[in-house]
Structures are given as C-alpha cells and as structure tokens.
Short mmCIF file of C-alpha atoms in Angstrom, two decimals:
data_model
loop_
_atom_site.label_atom_id
_atom_site.label_comp_id
_atom_site.label_asym_id
_atom_site.label_seq_id
_atom_site.Cartn_x
_atom_site.Cartn_y
_atom_site.Cartn_z
CA MET A 165 103.08 69.84 122.37
CA THR A 166 104.73 72.63 124.47
CA ASP A 167 105.91 74.40 122.01
CA TRP A 168 104.18 74.57 119.50
CA LYS A 169 106.15 77.21 117.38
CA ILE A 170 108.15 76.75 114.53
CA PHE A 171 109.68 79.98 114.14
CA GLN A 172 110.64 81.63 117.10
CA GLY A 173 111.93 85.15 115.45
CA ASN A 174 115.28 84.67 117.66
CA SER A 175 117.29 85.17 114.61
CA GLU A 176 119.14 81.61 115.35
CA PRO A 177 118.72 78.88 112.61
CA HIS A 178 117.55 75.35 113.00
CA ASP A 179 116.13 73.10 111.37
CA ASN A 180 112.35 72.69 113.65
CA ILE A 181 110.79 72.60 109.99
CA ASN A 182 111.18 69.10 110.55
CA GLN A 183 109.16 68.94 112.77
CA LEU A 184 105.95 70.78 111.40
CA PRO A 185 103.03 68.46 111.37
CA PRO A 186 101.81 66.96 108.04
CA PRO A 187 99.13 69.50 106.64
CA PRO A 188 95.46 69.36 107.20
CA SER A 189 93.25 67.45 105.49
CA TRP A 190 92.05 69.52 103.27
CA ARG A 191 95.57 70.88 101.63
CA LYS A 192 97.04 68.10 101.20
CA PHE A 193 99.10 68.27 97.53
CA ILE A 194 99.03 64.38 95.78
CA GLY A 195 99.84 64.23 92.40
CA ALA A 196 103.87 65.19 92.18
CA ASP A 197 106.06 62.19 90.95
CA LYS A 198 107.79 60.86 93.81
CA GLU A 199 111.07 60.32 91.80
CA ILE A 200 111.42 64.46 90.28
CA VAL A 201 111.17 65.53 94.67
CA GLU A 202 113.89 63.13 94.86
CA GLN A 203 115.30 64.89 91.78
CA ILE A 204 114.97 68.13 92.67
CA GLU A 205 115.70 67.36 96.37
CA GLN A 206 119.37 66.66 95.61
CA ARG A 207 119.81 69.02 92.78
CA TRP A 208 119.08 71.70 95.31
CA GLN A 209 121.67 70.89 97.70
CA ASN A 210 123.96 70.96 95.04
CA PHE A 211 123.15 73.87 94.12
CA CYS A 212 123.34 75.40 96.95
CA GLU A 213 126.52 73.61 98.37
CA GLY A 214 127.75 75.22 95.00
CA LEU A 215 126.36 78.44 95.86
CA GLU A 216 128.31 81.69 97.91
CA GLN A 217 126.65 82.98 100.78
CA ASP A 218 124.34 85.41 99.90
CA THR A 219 125.65 87.77 102.95
CA ARG A 220 123.59 90.77 101.87
CA ASN A 221 119.93 88.61 102.18
CA GLU A 222 121.46 87.11 104.80
CA GLN A 223 122.17 89.28 107.54
CA ARG A 224 118.54 91.02 106.76
CA GLY A 225 117.15 88.04 107.44
CA LYS A 226 119.35 87.59 111.06
CA SER A 227 119.00 91.58 112.29
CA PHE A 228 114.94 91.33 111.87
CA ARG A 229 114.06 92.36 115.19
CA ILE A 230 110.41 91.04 115.93
CA HIS A 231 109.03 92.63 119.33
CA THR A 232 108.17 90.18 121.73
CA ASP A 233 105.55 90.51 125.15
CA LYS A 234 107.22 87.86 127.48
CA ASN A 235 104.78 88.67 129.69
CA ASN A 236 101.59 87.53 127.78
CA ASP A 237 103.22 85.68 124.71
CA ARG A 238 101.23 86.84 122.92
CA ASN A 239 103.36 88.55 119.67
CA THR A 240 101.28 88.06 116.59
CA VAL A 241 103.49 89.00 114.26
CA ILE A 242 105.00 85.46 115.49
CA ASN A 243 101.73 83.56 116.22
CA MET A 244 100.44 84.57 112.61
CA VAL A 245 103.36 83.31 110.59
CA ASN A 246 103.30 79.90 112.35
CA ALA A 247 99.98 80.06 111.69
CA ALA A 248 101.00 80.43 107.44
CA LEU A 249 102.93 77.35 108.45
CA TYR A 250 100.27 74.99 109.59
CA LEU A 251 97.64 76.07 107.88
CA ARG A 252 99.65 76.15 104.31
CA ARG A 253 98.34 79.61 103.72
CA PRO A 254 100.31 82.12 102.16
CA LEU A 255 100.32 85.18 104.99
CA LEU A 256 99.11 88.85 103.92
CA VAL A 257 100.84 91.53 106.20
CA THR A 258 99.67 95.47 105.96
CA GLY A 259 101.59 98.08 107.05
CA LYS A 260 103.26 101.82 106.01
CA PRO A 261 106.61 101.61 103.80
CA GLY A 262 109.77 101.31 105.80
CA THR A 263 108.16 98.93 108.76
CA GLY A 264 109.72 95.89 108.31
CA LYS A 265 107.40 93.92 106.76
CA THR A 266 109.64 92.84 104.07
CA SER A 267 112.57 91.65 105.65
CA LEU A 268 110.01 89.16 107.61
CA ALA A 269 111.02 87.22 104.74
CA TYR A 270 114.47 86.88 104.50
CA ALA A 271 113.88 86.12 108.61
CA VAL A 272 111.77 83.22 108.68
CA ALA A 273 113.94 81.63 105.68
CA TYR A 274 117.42 82.26 107.57
CA GLU A 275 115.60 80.86 110.83
CA LEU A 276 114.35 78.47 109.26
CA LYS A 277 117.19 77.93 107.17
CA LEU A 278 114.74 77.63 103.64
CA GLY A 279 117.91 78.70 101.32
CA ALA A 280 117.49 81.97 99.14
CA VAL A 281 113.88 83.99 98.96
CA LEU A 282 112.31 83.90 95.92
CA PRO A 283 110.98 87.77 95.48
CA TRP A 284 108.38 89.13 92.95
CA TYR A 285 108.25 92.98 93.43
CA ILE A 286 104.68 93.07 91.88
CA THR A 287 104.02 96.61 89.64
CA ALA A 288 100.83 97.58 87.67
CA ARG A 289 101.54 95.33 84.52
CA SER A 290 102.16 92.31 86.60
CA THR A 291 101.16 88.72 85.84
CA LEU A 292 99.67 85.40 87.47
CA GLN A 293 102.22 84.52 83.50
CA GLU A 294 105.34 86.26 84.63
CA GLY A 295 105.16 84.51 88.52
CA LEU A 296 104.79 81.27 87.12
CA TYR A 297 107.05 81.10 83.82
CA ARG A 298 108.46 82.70 80.61
CA TYR A 299 108.64 80.82 77.29
CA ASP A 300 111.25 82.84 74.95
CA ALA A 301 109.79 82.40 71.38
CA ILE A 302 111.86 85.06 69.97
CA ALA A 303 115.56 83.51 71.15
CA ARG A 304 113.66 79.84 69.79
CA LEU A 305 113.24 81.32 66.37
CA GLN A 306 116.43 83.01 65.94
CA ASP A 307 118.06 80.08 66.92
CA VAL A 308 116.01 78.00 64.24
CA GLN A 309 117.00 80.68 61.46
CA MET A 310 120.64 80.30 62.31
CA GLY A 311 119.88 76.29 61.87
CA ASP A 312 119.97 75.32 64.90
CA ARG A 313 118.18 72.55 65.08
CA ASN A 314 118.49 71.29 68.82
CA LYS A 315 114.56 70.43 69.52
CA ASP A 316 114.46 70.98 73.09
CA ILE A 317 112.40 73.47 73.73
CA GLY A 318 113.35 72.88 77.45
CA ARG A 319 116.36 75.65 77.35
CA TYR A 320 114.06 78.27 76.31
CA ILE A 321 111.78 78.00 79.56
CA GLN A 322 111.91 79.80 83.09
CA LEU A 323 110.06 79.39 85.78
CA GLY A 324 109.22 82.75 88.26
CA PRO A 325 110.05 83.23 91.41
CA LEU A 326 105.81 81.73 91.81
CA GLY A 327 106.77 78.79 89.35
CA THR A 328 109.34 77.59 91.22
CA ALA A 329 108.05 77.73 94.44
CA LEU A 330 105.26 75.47 93.81
CA LEU A 331 107.55 73.18 92.11
CA PRO A 332 107.56 69.69 94.61
CA SER A 333 110.71 69.83 97.07
CA ARG A 334 110.45 68.56 100.46
CA ARG A 335 111.10 71.98 102.39
CA PRO A 336 108.93 74.72 101.49
CA ARG A 337 110.96 77.57 99.67
CA VAL A 338 109.92 81.20 100.88
CA LEU A 339 108.68 83.60 98.27
CA LEU A 340 108.21 87.01 98.37
CA ILE A 341 105.25 88.88 96.64
CA ASP A 342 105.87 92.85 97.40
CA GLU A 343 103.50 95.20 97.80
CA ILE A 344 100.81 93.33 95.77
CA ASP A 345 98.33 96.27 96.23
CA LYS A 346 100.09 97.55 93.12
CA SER A 347 98.92 95.01 91.05
CA ASP A 348 96.28 95.40 88.28
CA ILE A 349 92.76 94.92 90.00
CA ASN A 350 92.76 91.06 88.64
CA LEU A 351 95.91 90.10 89.71
CA PRO A 352 94.92 89.22 93.25
CA ASN A 353 91.89 86.93 90.94
CA ASP A 354 94.15 85.04 89.33
CA LEU A 355 96.05 84.23 92.24
CA LEU A 356 93.04 82.45 93.68
CA ASN A 357 92.18 79.39 92.27
CA LEU A 358 96.53 78.50 92.28
CA PHE A 359 96.35 79.01 95.73
CA GLU A 360 94.05 76.67 96.31
CA GLU A 361 95.59 73.60 94.40
CA SER A 362 99.11 75.02 94.05
CA GLU A 363 99.43 73.46 90.37
CA PHE A 364 100.54 75.15 87.10
CA GLU A 365 100.61 73.79 83.67
CA ILE A 366 102.72 75.01 81.39
CA PRO A 367 101.22 74.72 77.47
CA GLU A 368 104.50 74.70 76.21
CA LEU A 369 105.47 71.81 77.40
CA ALA A 370 101.83 69.85 77.78
CA ARG A 371 101.66 70.25 74.14
CA ILE A 372 104.77 67.54 73.38
CA THR A 373 103.80 65.29 76.36
CA LYS A 374 103.27 62.54 73.57
CA GLU A 375 106.78 62.83 72.23
CA VAL A 376 108.82 64.54 75.19
CA SER A 377 107.15 63.63 78.76
CA ARG A 378 109.79 64.79 80.52
CA VAL A 379 111.64 68.36 79.85
CA GLU A 380 114.41 69.78 81.72
CA VAL A 381 113.91 73.38 82.32
CA ARG A 382 115.34 76.61 84.65
CA THR A 383 113.84 77.91 88.19
CA TYR A 384 114.12 81.58 88.78
CA ASP A 385 117.54 80.87 90.95
CA GLY A 386 118.64 79.18 88.56
CA MET A 387 118.75 75.43 89.42
CA ASP A 388 117.75 73.02 86.19
CA VAL A 389 114.64 71.05 86.97
CA PRO A 390 112.34 68.06 84.99
CA ILE A 391 108.86 69.53 84.95
CA GLN A 392 106.93 65.79 83.83
CA GLU A 393 104.16 66.06 81.06
CA GLY A 394 104.35 69.38 81.16
CA ARG A 395 102.96 70.18 84.57
CA VAL A 396 104.17 71.74 87.68
CA ARG A 397 102.79 69.51 90.54
CA CYS A 398 103.25 71.24 94.86
CA HIS A 399 103.99 68.79 97.38
CA ASN A 400 104.88 71.15 100.13
CA PHE A 401 103.39 74.19 99.89
CA PRO A 402 105.58 77.07 99.62
CA PHE A 403 106.19 80.14 103.17
CA ILE A 404 104.26 82.92 100.43
CA LEU A 405 104.40 86.60 102.19
CA LEU A 406 102.33 88.74 100.64
CA THR A 407 103.28 92.93 101.75
CA ASN A 408 100.39 95.52 100.99
CA ASN A 409 100.79 99.11 101.78
CA GLY A 410 97.27 99.86 102.26
CA GLU A 411 96.69 101.73 99.33
CA ARG A 412 93.37 99.80 98.22
CA ASP A 413 90.94 96.58 99.33
CA PHE A 414 91.22 93.40 97.86
CA PRO A 415 88.83 91.03 97.16
CA PRO A 416 86.87 88.81 99.68
CA ALA A 417 87.85 85.69 98.42
CA PHE A 418 91.02 86.35 98.09
CA LEU A 419 91.27 87.54 102.09
CA ARG A 420 89.24 84.40 102.77
CA ARG A 421 92.43 82.28 101.37
CA VAL A 422 95.01 84.22 103.26
CA GLN A 423 95.99 84.94 106.84
CA ILE A 424 96.34 88.73 107.75
CA ARG A 425 98.03 90.95 109.83
CA ARG A 426 97.72 93.97 110.14
CA GLY A 427 100.81 96.31 111.45
CA ILE A 428 104.06 95.22 111.97
CA GLY A 429 107.29 96.92 113.57
CA ALA A 430 106.41 100.46 114.67
CA THR A 431 103.24 100.77 113.62
CA ALA A 432 101.53 97.31 115.00
CA LYS A 433 99.38 97.76 118.08
CA ASN A 434 100.34 97.32 121.33
CA GLN A 435 103.88 98.08 120.55
CA ILE A 436 105.60 99.49 123.36
CA PRO A 437 107.71 102.66 121.60
CA ARG A 438 111.40 102.33 121.52
CA SER A 439 113.96 103.86 122.97
CA PRO A 440 116.61 105.81 120.82
CA LYS A 441 119.33 105.07 122.68
CA GLU A 442 118.99 101.87 120.42
CA LEU A 443 120.54 102.97 117.71
CA ILE A 444 122.79 104.64 120.08
CA ASP A 445 126.69 102.48 118.85
CA PRO A 446 129.64 103.12 121.63
CA SER A 447 132.06 102.65 119.43
CA GLY A 448 130.75 105.51 117.44
CA ARG A 449 130.78 103.84 113.69
CA ARG A 450 126.44 104.45 112.84
CA LEU A 451 125.15 107.51 110.98
CA VAL A 452 121.99 107.84 111.61
CA LEU A 453 119.92 109.72 109.25
CA VAL A 454 116.12 111.10 110.13
CA VAL A 455 114.08 111.82 106.76
CA SER A 456 111.42 114.11 107.48
CA ASP A 457 110.05 117.48 106.56
CA CYS A 458 109.60 118.53 110.27
CA VAL A 459 106.35 119.83 110.46
CA SER A 460 104.58 117.47 113.19
CA SER A 461 103.86 118.48 116.48
CA LEU A 462 107.06 116.88 117.61
CA TRP A 463 108.84 119.51 116.48
CA ARG A 464 106.82 122.22 116.69
CA ASN A 465 107.36 121.35 120.54
CA GLY A 466 110.91 120.15 121.23
CA ALA A 467 109.79 116.43 121.66
CA VAL A 468 112.44 115.93 118.54
CA THR A 469 115.06 118.04 120.45
CA PRO A 470 116.30 115.75 123.25
CA VAL A 471 116.67 112.95 121.23
CA LEU A 472 118.68 114.99 118.14
CA GLU A 473 120.73 115.66 121.34
CA LEU A 474 121.30 112.19 122.29
CA TRP A 475 122.14 111.18 118.88
CA ALA A 476 124.54 114.53 118.26
CA LYS A 477 127.08 113.99 121.19
CA GLN A 478 127.31 110.23 120.73
CA GLY A 479 127.80 109.96 116.38
CA SER A 480 127.51 111.01 113.50
CA MET A 481 123.61 112.34 112.02
CA ALA A 482 121.62 114.30 109.98
CA ILE A 483 118.11 115.46 108.81
CA VAL A 484 117.08 114.49 105.03
CA GLN A 485 114.97 117.23 104.40
CA MET A 486 112.29 116.59 102.35
CA LEU A 487 110.38 120.15 101.71
CA PRO A 488 113.22 123.00 99.19
CA LYS A 489 114.62 124.97 101.34
CA TRP A 490 112.13 128.17 100.58
CA LEU A 491 110.23 126.76 102.91
CA TRP A 492 112.59 125.58 106.13
CA LYS A 493 111.40 128.62 107.44
CA ARG A 494 107.71 127.17 107.97
CA THR A 495 108.36 124.08 109.43
CA ALA A 496 110.80 123.94 112.94
CA LEU A 497 113.82 124.61 110.99
CA GLY A 498 112.63 128.10 111.17
CA ARG A 499 113.52 128.19 114.61
CA ALA A 500 117.01 127.39 114.37
CA SER A 501 120.11 129.19 113.86
CA GLU A 502 121.98 129.03 110.04
CA VAL A 503 125.45 128.14 110.50
CA ARG A 504 127.74 126.26 108.40
CA LEU A 505 130.43 122.49 109.34
CA GLN A 506 133.09 121.76 109.03
CA GLY A 507 134.37 118.04 109.95
CA LEU A 508 138.42 117.84 110.66
CA THR A 509 138.44 113.75 111.38
CA ALA A 510 135.93 111.80 109.21
CA GLY A 511 133.01 110.28 111.67
CA ALA A 512 133.64 112.50 113.68
CA CYS A 513 130.21 112.85 115.69
CA ASN A 514 128.48 115.99 115.66
CA GLN A 515 129.17 118.38 118.16
CA LYS A 516 132.77 118.43 117.74
CA LEU A 517 132.19 119.34 114.11
CA THR A 518 133.55 123.21 114.10
CA ALA A 519 130.57 125.15 113.48
CA LYS A 520 130.48 129.21 111.94
CA GLU A 521 128.18 131.64 111.61
CA VAL A 522 126.56 131.89 107.98
CA SER A 523 126.24 135.84 107.50
CA LEU A 524 129.83 137.27 109.44
CA TRP A 525 131.88 133.38 109.07
CA ASP A 526 133.34 133.65 112.41
CA GLU A 527 133.68 130.92 115.15
CA LEU A 528 130.99 130.63 116.63
CA GLU A 529 132.05 131.82 121.08
CA GLU A 530 129.86 129.23 122.69
CA GLU A 531 128.29 126.43 121.45
CA LYS A 532 125.57 125.21 123.22
CA GLY A 533 123.50 123.87 121.14
CA VAL A 534 122.89 120.55 118.67
CA LYS A 535 124.72 120.80 115.32
CA VAL A 536 122.89 118.63 112.92
CA PRO A 537 123.06 118.93 109.77
CA VAL A 538 120.02 119.28 107.35
CA PHE A 539 120.34 118.95 103.27
CA THR A 540 118.26 117.57 100.02
CA LEU A 541 118.80 114.90 97.99
CA GLU A 542 120.03 117.26 95.21
CA PRO A 543 123.11 115.30 94.23
CA ASP A 544 125.44 118.18 95.80
CA LYS A 545 123.69 119.21 98.31
CA VAL A 546 125.02 115.22 99.50
CA ALA A 547 127.83 115.34 97.56
CA THR A 548 128.74 118.53 100.02
CA TRP A 549 127.44 116.66 103.30
CA ALA A 550 129.29 113.38 102.48
CA GLN A 551 133.16 115.33 101.78
CA MET A 552 131.87 117.30 105.46
CA LEU A 553 131.51 113.58 106.81
CA SER A 554 135.22 112.60 105.42
CA GLY A 555 136.62 115.53 106.75
CA LYS A 556 137.91 116.91 103.01
CA GLY A 557 137.49 120.64 102.67
CA ASP A 558 135.23 122.55 104.21
CA SER A 559 131.52 122.26 103.57
CA LYS A 560 130.55 126.26 101.63
CA SER A 561 126.95 125.46 100.43
CA LEU A 562 126.38 122.72 103.68
CA GLU A 563 122.98 123.70 105.66
CA LEU A 564 123.00 123.58 109.07
CA SER A 565 120.59 124.33 111.88
CA LEU A 566 121.56 124.57 115.14
CA PHE A 567 118.84 123.64 117.67
CA SER A 568 118.58 125.70 121.32
CA GLU A 569 120.26 123.10 124.16
CA ASN A 570 116.89 121.76 126.10
CA GLN A 571 117.44 119.98 129.21
CA LEU A 572 114.67 117.86 129.77
CA LEU A 573 117.23 115.08 129.57
CA GLU A 574 114.66 112.65 131.77
CA PHE A 575 112.26 113.04 128.40
CA LEU A 576 114.37 110.46 126.48
CA GLU A 577 113.33 107.81 129.40
CA GLU A 578 109.40 108.43 129.16
CA THR A 579 109.51 109.51 125.12
CA ASP A 580 106.74 108.21 123.18
CA ILE A 581 108.69 108.70 119.96
CA SER A 582 109.21 105.98 117.76
CA ILE A 583 111.94 104.89 115.48
CA GLU A 584 110.02 103.89 112.50
CA SER A 585 111.77 106.39 110.30
CA ILE A 586 115.11 106.30 111.23
CA THR A 587 117.29 104.10 108.84
CA SER A 588 120.84 103.61 110.74
CA ILE A 589 123.99 103.20 108.10
CA GLU A 590 126.76 101.25 109.19
CA VAL A 591 129.65 103.88 108.41
CA ALA A 592 132.81 101.93 106.57
CA SER A 593 136.43 101.87 107.81
#
C-alpha cells in the first residue's frame, strides 16, 4: 500500500474510508444483528438526504488547516488520526484552548464524508449515562395520568452522542468528547470498559425483552433506529476525538486505551511559525481581533508593532484588552498616545480612520503612527467600536492607541511570532 493514510488533511472530501482495512483481531466487534445494520444504514442514507446542509459545521471542517512537513513527511497530527482509524482507538488531543483541537473532528468528518459530528461537551456534572442515553420517566408518567395507554416505551428514550456513535453501522461516526479534563474524576474510569467492549445495555428496554424484543428509539441527531433486546452493539468503532486543555492528569489505564497527541496548531512541537501575512485579505474584508493583555516581552520590546502596522494598513484590526483601563499604563499601551477615532466609511482600514487627540480634539497634523482601536469587553465599549467600524457617528467614548512607527519591515520576514491567539472574522457585506 503506497499511501497508507486514509485521512490526508487536505480538506478535499473523498471515499477512501471504504479502503480502511479490517480491524485488528483484538478490536473486532461481533454480535450486531445484520438486519439491524442494514436498516440503520438505509435509514441513515434517507435521513441525510432529507437534511439541510449544516453550512457552519461544514465550513468549519473545510477551512481547518494542518501544517505538513513535506520534506520529512512526519506530520504527527495526520499520522495520529490515521493510527486511531486503523487501530479503532480513541484519540486524545492535548493543547491550549483555541488551537484547533475541536475543529480537527469536523475536518475528519468533512474529508471522510462521515456525516455530522456528534458533540459531547463535558462539564463537572457529566456522567456516562448522559452520553449513552436519556430516559424521560416523568413524561411517561404524565402521559399515563392523562389517559395515554400507549405502551411504546421507545418514545421516552433518546440516545446521547456516545450512544448514537456506538450504533451498528457500515461507516464509523465521528464523536467529539470536548474538554474531557473538566469531567468528574470518575468519568475517565467509567469510559474504560465502554471503549474496550463498545456495547452497552439500556435496562428500561432489557427488562421487557420477553414482551417486546425490538424497540424504536430516537438518536442524538433525531433519527429513529431499532434496538434489539435492549442492547446496543457496535459494528464499526467510531472515530472518537477527546480534547484536553491539560488541566489534569488521567489514570494510566485510561491513557493506555487511547492514542495520545500532545499539542496541535501553533502550540505543537517543531511547528514552523506562520507569517502574519496569512491574515491579509486583498479585498480588505477581513477583521482581525488581537486578544491580549499587552504585557509580554514581545509587546514591550516593540516586536509586535510591525505586525500591527501590517494588518492596520491592509484592513481593519483592533486589540481586545483583557485588563481594565486603569491598568493600561502598566502595559505596553503606556508608551502609546491616546487618541480617538472616527470612521467615515464602513469597514475602512485602520490607517484611513480619522484620529484626534483626546485633550485638544484637533486633527493631528501628521499621522505617522499605527492607528489601533483598543477596547475592553464592556457592552458599551464594544457597541461604540462597532459603530465606528460601520462608519456611523463618532466615537467619543472609544479609547485608541497610536503606536510609534517602526521602520524594521524586514522583521516580518524573520519574525517568530505565532498567530495562535488571533481570531479572524469575515466582515458581512
């Protein structure tokens, strides 16, 4: 097999998942009823045809990019995804928040055409049963009290994202277990046996198997499926991606049952720094928000200034300051001149904004600096900045900073600054 990789990481949908070899002998799952597998496959196809495309999640998977080392062909992200697919093991991805861990699941689902991602967002109160299924006993009791004698218990059971992913199907589903490190200390241990056996029982259905052997229940994404003898048995192990922000350790037994990938995006080891020029949109329809407290050495030694200047000249950008204004003087903003801005046209780049001094309210004679709006997340500050950006009214309450001009443009070619903390937003027309 010349190219063993099923997942290529190039955001181009294909059917290579059909070429996935059989699982290892120690990861084969038996016991699923063939008739139920066929029924679920047919219903899944009909269900997908009747769905409107989820453009948001589809775009999320389509736009995800993975850095590849073309010279050595050692991209660990792509290799680990394929290892998880081949070995039928969950993949645990550890990294800082905002580095693309969650988006990797959507990229796999989009490229391999595995349908919608099944997300399970973990909190401190999450339990294994919550992920498997939910039985609405109160609704059933109310129906009985209202005279409803329908004995169809399946109406009151809905599978969770984990339970839906384990349904017998010809193609694996994609399950996202997001921020597993936020869970109760017992949840990773509870998942151990489930990952190993890949089947579970629904007691409410198991106790009535002599009267009703097959019951229709609703899946997490709204499809009706049959359950035989109150038990869900996996046929193709799903692609399970667990994300971890590194806030806690996991039991060794749990880690032995997952493939581990430490670091993704700009935090990955040996990652080549990406150029700030990647965020430049020639049409000028991109808004760049820099979320920072402006206290690191990169801010204080002026290394960030040419990057801000580059973005300000090509489009709209602003700094979302995480500290209150009375602390700004203790950050790199303390060396900047405080001015006010006014936008005359919607979506104008920063250098086309009109800057006025706070104290004199006179037009600046020379605008040699970099005009960068700086605001906190108070609703009134955000609203004022938005009005300025849309070219409506003035910006009397908007704080601005005018950075001194930096002539070291060569810095942009040699910079080691990463853009992991930058969020780009397409400006609506």
